[in-house]
mmCIF file of C-alpha atoms in Angstrom:
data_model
loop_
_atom_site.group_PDB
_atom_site.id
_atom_site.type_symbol
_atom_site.label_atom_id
_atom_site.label_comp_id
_atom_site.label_asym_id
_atom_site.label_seq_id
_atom_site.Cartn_x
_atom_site.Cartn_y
_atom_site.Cartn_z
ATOM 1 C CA UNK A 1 243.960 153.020 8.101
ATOM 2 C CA UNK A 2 244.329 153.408 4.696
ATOM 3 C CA UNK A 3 243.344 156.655 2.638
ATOM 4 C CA UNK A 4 240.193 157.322 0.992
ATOM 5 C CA UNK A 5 240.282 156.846 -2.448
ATOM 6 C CA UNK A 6 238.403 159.393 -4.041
ATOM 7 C CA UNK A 7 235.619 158.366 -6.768
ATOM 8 C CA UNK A 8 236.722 159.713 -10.097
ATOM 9 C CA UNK A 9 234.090 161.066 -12.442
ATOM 10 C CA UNK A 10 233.270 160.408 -16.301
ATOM 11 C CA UNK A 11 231.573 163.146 -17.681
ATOM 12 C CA UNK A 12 228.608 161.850 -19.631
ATOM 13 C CA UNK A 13 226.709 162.934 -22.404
ATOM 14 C CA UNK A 14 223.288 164.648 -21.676
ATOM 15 C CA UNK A 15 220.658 163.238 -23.970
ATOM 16 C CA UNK A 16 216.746 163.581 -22.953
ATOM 17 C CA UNK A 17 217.415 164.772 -19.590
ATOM 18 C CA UNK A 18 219.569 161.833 -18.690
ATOM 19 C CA UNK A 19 223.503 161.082 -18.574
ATOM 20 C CA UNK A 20 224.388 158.291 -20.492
ATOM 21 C CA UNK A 21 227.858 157.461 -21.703
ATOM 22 C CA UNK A 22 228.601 157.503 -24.989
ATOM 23 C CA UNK A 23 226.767 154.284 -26.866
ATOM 24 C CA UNK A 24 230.548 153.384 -28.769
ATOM 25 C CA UNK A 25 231.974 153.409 -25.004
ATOM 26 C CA UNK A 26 234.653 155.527 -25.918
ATOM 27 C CA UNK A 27 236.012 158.833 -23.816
ATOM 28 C CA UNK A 28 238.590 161.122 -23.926
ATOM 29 C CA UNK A 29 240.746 163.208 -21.784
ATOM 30 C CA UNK A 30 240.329 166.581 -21.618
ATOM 31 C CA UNK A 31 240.870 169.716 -19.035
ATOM 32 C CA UNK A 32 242.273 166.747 -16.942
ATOM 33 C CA UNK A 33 239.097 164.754 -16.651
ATOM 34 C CA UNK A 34 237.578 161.551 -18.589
ATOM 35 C CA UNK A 35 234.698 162.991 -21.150
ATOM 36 C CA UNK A 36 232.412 161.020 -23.154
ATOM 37 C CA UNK A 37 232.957 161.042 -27.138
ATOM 38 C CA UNK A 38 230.137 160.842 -28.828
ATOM 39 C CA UNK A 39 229.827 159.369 -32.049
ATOM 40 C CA UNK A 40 226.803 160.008 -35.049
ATOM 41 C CA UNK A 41 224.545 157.728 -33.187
ATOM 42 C CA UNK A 42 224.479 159.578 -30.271
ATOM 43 C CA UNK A 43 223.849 163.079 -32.384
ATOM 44 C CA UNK A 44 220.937 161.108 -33.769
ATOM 45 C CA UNK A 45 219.986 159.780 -30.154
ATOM 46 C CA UNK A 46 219.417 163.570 -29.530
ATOM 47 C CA UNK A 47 217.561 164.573 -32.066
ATOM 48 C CA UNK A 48 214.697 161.730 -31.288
ATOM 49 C CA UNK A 49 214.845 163.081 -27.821
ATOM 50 C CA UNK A 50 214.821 166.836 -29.178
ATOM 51 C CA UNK A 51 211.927 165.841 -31.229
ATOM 52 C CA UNK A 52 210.002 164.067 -28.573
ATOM 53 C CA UNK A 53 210.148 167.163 -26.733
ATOM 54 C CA UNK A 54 209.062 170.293 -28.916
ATOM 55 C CA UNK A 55 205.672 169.791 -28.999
ATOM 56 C CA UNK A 56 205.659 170.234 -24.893
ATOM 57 C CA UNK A 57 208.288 172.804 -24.897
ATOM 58 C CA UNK A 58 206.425 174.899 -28.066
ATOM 59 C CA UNK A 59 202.857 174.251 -25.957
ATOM 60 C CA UNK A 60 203.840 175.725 -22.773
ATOM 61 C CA UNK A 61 203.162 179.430 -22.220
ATOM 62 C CA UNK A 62 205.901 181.752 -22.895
ATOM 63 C CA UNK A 63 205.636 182.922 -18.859
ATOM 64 C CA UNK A 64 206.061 179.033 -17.894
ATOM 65 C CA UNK A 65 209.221 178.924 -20.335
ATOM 66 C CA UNK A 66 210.812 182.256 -18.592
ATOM 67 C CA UNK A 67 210.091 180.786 -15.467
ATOM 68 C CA UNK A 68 212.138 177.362 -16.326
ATOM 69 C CA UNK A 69 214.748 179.842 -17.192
ATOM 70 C CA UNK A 70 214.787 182.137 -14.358
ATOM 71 C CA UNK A 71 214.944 178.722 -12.285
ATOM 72 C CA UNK A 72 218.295 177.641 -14.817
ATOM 73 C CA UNK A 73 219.592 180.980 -13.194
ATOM 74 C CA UNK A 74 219.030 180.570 -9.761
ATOM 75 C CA UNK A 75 220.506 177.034 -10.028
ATOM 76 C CA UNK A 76 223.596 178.237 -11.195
ATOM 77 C CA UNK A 77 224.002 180.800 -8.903
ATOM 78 C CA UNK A 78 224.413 178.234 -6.473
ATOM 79 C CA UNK A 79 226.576 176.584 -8.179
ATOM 80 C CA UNK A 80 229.057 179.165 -8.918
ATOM 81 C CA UNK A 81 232.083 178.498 -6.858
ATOM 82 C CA UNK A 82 231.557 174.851 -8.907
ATOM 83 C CA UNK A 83 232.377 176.486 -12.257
ATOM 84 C CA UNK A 84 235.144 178.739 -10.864
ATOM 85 C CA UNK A 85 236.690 175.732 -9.539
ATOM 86 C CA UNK A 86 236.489 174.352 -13.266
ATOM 87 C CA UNK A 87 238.516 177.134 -14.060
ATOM 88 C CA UNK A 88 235.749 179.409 -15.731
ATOM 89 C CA UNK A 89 236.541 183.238 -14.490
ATOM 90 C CA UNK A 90 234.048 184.308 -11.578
ATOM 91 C CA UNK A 91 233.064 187.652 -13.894
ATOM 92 C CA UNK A 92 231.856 184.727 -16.998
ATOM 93 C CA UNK A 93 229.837 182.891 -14.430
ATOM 94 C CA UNK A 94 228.274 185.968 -13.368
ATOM 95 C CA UNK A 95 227.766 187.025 -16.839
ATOM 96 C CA UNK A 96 225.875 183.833 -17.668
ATOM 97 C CA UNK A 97 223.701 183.813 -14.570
ATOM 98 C CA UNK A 98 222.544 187.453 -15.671
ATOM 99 C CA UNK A 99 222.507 185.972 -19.390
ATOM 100 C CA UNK A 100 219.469 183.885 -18.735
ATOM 101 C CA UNK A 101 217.950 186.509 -16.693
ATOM 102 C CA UNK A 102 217.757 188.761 -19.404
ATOM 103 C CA UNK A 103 216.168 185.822 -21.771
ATOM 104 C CA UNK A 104 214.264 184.894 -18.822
ATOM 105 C CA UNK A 105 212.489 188.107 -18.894
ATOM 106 C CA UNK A 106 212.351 188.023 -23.089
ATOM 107 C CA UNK A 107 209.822 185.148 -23.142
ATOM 108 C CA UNK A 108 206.373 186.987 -22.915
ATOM 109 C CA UNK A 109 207.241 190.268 -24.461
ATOM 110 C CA UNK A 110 209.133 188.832 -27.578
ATOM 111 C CA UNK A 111 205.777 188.359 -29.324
ATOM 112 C CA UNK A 112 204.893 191.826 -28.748
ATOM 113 C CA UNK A 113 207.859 193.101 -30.522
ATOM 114 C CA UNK A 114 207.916 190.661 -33.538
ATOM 115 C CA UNK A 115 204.577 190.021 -33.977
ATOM 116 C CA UNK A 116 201.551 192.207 -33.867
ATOM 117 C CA UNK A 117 198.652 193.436 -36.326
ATOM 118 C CA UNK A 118 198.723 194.305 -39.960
ATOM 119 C CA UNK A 119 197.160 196.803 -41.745
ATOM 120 C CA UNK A 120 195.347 195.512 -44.743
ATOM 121 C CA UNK A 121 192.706 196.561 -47.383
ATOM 122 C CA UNK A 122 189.449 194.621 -46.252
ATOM 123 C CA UNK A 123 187.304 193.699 -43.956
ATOM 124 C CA UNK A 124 189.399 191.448 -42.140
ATOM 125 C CA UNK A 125 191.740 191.092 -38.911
ATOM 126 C CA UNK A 126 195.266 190.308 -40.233
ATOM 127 C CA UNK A 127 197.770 189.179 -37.705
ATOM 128 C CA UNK A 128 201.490 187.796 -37.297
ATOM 129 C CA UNK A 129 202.783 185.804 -34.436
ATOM 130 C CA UNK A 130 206.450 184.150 -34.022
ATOM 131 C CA UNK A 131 206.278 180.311 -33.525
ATOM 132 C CA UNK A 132 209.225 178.066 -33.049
ATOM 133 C CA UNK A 133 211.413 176.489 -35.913
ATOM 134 C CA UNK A 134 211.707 173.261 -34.134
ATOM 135 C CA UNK A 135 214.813 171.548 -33.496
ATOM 136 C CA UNK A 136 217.750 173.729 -33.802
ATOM 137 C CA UNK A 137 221.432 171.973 -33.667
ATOM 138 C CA UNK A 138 223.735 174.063 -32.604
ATOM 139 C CA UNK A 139 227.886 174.571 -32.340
ATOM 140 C CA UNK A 140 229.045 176.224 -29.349
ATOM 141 C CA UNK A 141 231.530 178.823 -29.361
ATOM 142 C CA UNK A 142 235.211 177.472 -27.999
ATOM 143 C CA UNK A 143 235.485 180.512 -25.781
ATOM 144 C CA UNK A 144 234.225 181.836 -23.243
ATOM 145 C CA UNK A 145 233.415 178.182 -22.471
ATOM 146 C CA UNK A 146 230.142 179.098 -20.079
ATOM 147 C CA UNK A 147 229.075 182.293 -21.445
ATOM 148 C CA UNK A 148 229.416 181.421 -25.029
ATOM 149 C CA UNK A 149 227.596 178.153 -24.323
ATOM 150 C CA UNK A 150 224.691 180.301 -22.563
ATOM 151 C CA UNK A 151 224.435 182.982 -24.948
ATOM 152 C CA UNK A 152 223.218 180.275 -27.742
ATOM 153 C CA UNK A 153 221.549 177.991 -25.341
ATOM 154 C CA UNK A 154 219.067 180.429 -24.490
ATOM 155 C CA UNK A 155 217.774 182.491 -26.715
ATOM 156 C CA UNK A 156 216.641 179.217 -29.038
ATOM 157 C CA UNK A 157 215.020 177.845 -25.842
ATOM 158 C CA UNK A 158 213.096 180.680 -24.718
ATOM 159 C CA UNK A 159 211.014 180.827 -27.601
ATOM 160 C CA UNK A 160 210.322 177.454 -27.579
ATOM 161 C CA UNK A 161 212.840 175.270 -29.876
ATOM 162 C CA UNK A 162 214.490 172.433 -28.599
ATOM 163 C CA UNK A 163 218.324 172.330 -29.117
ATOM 164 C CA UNK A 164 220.900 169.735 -29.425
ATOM 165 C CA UNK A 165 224.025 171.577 -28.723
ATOM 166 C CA UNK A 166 227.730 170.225 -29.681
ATOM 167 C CA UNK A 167 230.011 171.431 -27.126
ATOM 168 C CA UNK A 168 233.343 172.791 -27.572
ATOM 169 C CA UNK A 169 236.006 169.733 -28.126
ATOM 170 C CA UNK A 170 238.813 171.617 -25.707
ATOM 171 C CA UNK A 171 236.845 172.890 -23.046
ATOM 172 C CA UNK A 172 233.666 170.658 -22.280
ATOM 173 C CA UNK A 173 233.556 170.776 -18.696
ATOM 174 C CA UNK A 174 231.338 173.648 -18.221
ATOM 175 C CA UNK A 175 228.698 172.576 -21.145
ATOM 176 C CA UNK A 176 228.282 169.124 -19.064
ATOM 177 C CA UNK A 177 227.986 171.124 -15.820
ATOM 178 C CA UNK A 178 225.342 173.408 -17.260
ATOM 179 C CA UNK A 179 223.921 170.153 -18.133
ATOM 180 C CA UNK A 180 223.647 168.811 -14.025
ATOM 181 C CA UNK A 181 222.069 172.617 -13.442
ATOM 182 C CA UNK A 182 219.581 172.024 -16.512
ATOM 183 C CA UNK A 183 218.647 168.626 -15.084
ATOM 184 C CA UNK A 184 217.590 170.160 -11.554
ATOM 185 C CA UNK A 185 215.604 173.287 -13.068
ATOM 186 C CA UNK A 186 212.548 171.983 -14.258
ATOM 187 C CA UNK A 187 213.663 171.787 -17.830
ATOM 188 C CA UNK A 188 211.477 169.419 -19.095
ATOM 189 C CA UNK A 189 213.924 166.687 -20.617
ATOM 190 C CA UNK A 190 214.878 166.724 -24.608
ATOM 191 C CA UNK A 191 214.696 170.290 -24.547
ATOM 192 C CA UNK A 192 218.648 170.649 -23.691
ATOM 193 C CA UNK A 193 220.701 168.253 -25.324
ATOM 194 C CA UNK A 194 224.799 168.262 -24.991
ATOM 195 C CA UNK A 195 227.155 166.130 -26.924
ATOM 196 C CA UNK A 196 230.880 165.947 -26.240
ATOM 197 C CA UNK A 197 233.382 165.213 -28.448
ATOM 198 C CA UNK A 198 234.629 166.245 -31.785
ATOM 199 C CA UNK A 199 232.769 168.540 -33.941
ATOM 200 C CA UNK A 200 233.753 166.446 -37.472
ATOM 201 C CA UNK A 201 232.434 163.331 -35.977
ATOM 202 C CA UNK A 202 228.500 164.881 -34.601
ATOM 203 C CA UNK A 203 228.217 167.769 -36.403
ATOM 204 C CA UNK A 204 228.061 166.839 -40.041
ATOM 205 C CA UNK A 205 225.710 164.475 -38.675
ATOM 206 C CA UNK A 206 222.952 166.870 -37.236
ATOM 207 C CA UNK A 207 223.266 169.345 -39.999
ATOM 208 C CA UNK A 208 222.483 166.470 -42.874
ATOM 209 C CA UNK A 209 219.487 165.200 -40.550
ATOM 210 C CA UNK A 210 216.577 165.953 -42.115
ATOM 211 C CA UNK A 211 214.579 165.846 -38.780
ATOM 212 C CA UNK A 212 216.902 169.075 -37.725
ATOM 213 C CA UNK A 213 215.226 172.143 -38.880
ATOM 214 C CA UNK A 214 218.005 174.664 -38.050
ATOM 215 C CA UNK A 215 221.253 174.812 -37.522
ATOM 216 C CA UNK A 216 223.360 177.549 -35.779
ATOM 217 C CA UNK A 217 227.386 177.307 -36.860
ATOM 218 C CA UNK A 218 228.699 179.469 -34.043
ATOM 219 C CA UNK A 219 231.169 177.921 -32.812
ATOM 220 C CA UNK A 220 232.509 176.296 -36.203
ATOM 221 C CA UNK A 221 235.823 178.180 -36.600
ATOM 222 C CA UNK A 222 237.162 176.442 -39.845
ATOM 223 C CA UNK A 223 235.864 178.475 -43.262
ATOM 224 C CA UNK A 224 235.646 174.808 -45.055
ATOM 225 C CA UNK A 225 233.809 172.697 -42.608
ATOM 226 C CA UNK A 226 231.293 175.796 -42.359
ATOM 227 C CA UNK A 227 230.570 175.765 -46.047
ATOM 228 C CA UNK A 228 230.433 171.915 -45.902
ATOM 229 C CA UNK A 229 227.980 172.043 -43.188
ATOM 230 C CA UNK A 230 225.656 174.568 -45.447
ATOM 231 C CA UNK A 231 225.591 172.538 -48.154
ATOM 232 C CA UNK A 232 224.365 169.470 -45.464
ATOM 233 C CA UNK A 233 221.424 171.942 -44.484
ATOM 234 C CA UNK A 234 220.534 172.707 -47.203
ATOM 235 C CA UNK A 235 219.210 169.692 -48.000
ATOM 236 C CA UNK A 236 216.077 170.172 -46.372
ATOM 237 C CA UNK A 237 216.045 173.746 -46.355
ATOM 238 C CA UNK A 238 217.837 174.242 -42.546
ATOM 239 C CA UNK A 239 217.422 177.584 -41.042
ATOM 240 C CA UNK A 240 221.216 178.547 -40.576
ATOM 241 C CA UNK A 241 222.830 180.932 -38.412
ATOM 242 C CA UNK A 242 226.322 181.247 -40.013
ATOM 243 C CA UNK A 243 229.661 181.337 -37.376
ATOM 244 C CA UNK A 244 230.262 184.509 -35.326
ATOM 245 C CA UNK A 245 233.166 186.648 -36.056
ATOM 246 C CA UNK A 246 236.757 186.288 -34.321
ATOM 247 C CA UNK A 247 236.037 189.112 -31.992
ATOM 248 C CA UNK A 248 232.658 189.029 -31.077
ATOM 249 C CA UNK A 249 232.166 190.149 -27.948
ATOM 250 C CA UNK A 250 230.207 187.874 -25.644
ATOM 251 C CA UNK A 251 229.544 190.232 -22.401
ATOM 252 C CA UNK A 252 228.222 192.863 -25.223
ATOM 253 C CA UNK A 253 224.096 193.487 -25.182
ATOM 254 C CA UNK A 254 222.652 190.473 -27.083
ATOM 255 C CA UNK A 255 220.227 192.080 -28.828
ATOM 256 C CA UNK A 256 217.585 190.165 -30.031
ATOM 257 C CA UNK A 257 218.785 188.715 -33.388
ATOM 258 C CA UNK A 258 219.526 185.167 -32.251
ATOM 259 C CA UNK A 259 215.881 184.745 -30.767
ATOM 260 C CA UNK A 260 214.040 186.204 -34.204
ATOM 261 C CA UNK A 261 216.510 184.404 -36.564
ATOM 262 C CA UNK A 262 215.135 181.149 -34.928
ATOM 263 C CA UNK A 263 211.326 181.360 -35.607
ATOM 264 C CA UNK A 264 208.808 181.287 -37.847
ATOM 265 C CA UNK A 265 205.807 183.680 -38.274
ATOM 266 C CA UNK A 266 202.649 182.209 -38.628
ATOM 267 C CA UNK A 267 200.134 184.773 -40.342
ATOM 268 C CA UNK A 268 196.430 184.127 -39.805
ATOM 269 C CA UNK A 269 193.339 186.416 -41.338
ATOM 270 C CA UNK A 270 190.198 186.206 -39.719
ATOM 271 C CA UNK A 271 187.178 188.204 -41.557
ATOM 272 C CA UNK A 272 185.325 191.024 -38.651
ATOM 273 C CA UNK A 273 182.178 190.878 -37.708
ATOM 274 C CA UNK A 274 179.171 192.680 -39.924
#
């Protein structure tokens, strides 16, 4: 008997909650696998899909969104021997399981701490409450691979923007493996999208879109395709979260800066009663 030939997998692109290959066909190969490389129409693919699903994602209550990403955890703590395998250290993978944990938890007490009452001169109620920017684009750090990935992943979910994430060129494994977790976690679909491929090719893309409303440059490492990319936003007035230093350090306390920079606040006045 002959022996098994083993199937060989093509990782795909993750656009609306499905895996599709890239709509040019091409692929490229990477950490020793076949990847998808996705070209501007796929970027743009993602945004309709990221579109389609903000006004779901923004209408759910913020205790149904931490539960989706408690859930995202659990998933991937079954899965973790799956990303050692892929090479990511077993101290990341923990890192990122406890990484949407803590964001988990953020969902129905960020509104507490950014929003609130204001004290004003009059007979009325004044009062601020965060709402989501809408579709955020986003450029994941090149290392760590998972935790990176996670760290800007979730806190622009949680409060309820949808994200089309670029995912880093050399090391796209794990983002498309996060992407099988995400599929089996009760993320509604749209809400998580992940390109592969080079960052010149989708990213100038998303951050001239005018359906994008924000765009975080994390993982964008080169000073002059940064500044290019601001001058792209800027065209419709993007939200942007500018790259993160050389040595930030990913296992640090998050804080709560990337979940504030990535809302609005709606202010509404209401008179009291006589």
């Amino acid at each position: 008997m002959s022996e098994r030939v083993a199937v060989r997998k093509t990782y795909k692109l993750f656009i609306g909650g499905k895996f599709p290959r890239s709509e040019s066909g091409r692929s490229y190969l990477v950490q020793s696998a076949n990847v998808s490389l996705a070209s501007r129409k796929d970027a743009r693919d993602a945004v309709v899909a990221a579109r389609a699903a903000v006004k779901g994602w923004a209408g759910a209550t913020a205790y149904n969104r931490g539960q989706i990403l408690y859930r995202v955890a659990e998933m991937l703590e079954g899965r973790r021997e799956q990303f050692v395998a892929l090479g990511v250290p077993a101290d990341e993978v923990d890192a990122a399981i406890d990484r949407w944990v803590w964001y988990a938890g953020w969902s129905d007490k960020l509104a507490q701490v950014y929003g609130g009452a204001n004290p004003v001169a009059g007979p009325y109620f004044n009062l601020s409450a965060p709402e989501p920017t809408g579709v955020v684009a986003v450029v994941a750090p090149e290392e760590p691979a998972l935790l990176g990935l996670v760290s800007v992943i979730a806190p622009a979910i949680v409060t309820g923007n949808t994200v089309v994430v670029a995912a880093s060129p050399a090391a796209p494994l794990a983002a498309v493996t996060l992407a099988e977790v995400l599929a089996t976690s009760d993320l509604p679909g749209g809400v998580v999208n992940i390109l592969t491929g080079r960052l010149t090719e989708t990213v100038p893309t998303l951050a001239a879109h005018m359906d994008v409303n924000a765009i975080d440059l994390t993982g964008v490492a080169a000073a002059e395709l940064a500044a290019d990319l601001e001058i792209k936003a800027a065209e419709n007035l993007k939200r942007v979260l500018r790259p993160a230093p050389a040595d930030h350090d990913w296992y640090a306390d998050p804080g709560i800066t990337r979940m504030t920079t990535l809302l609005e606040t709606k202010t509404v006045w209401h008179p009291k009663g006589v």
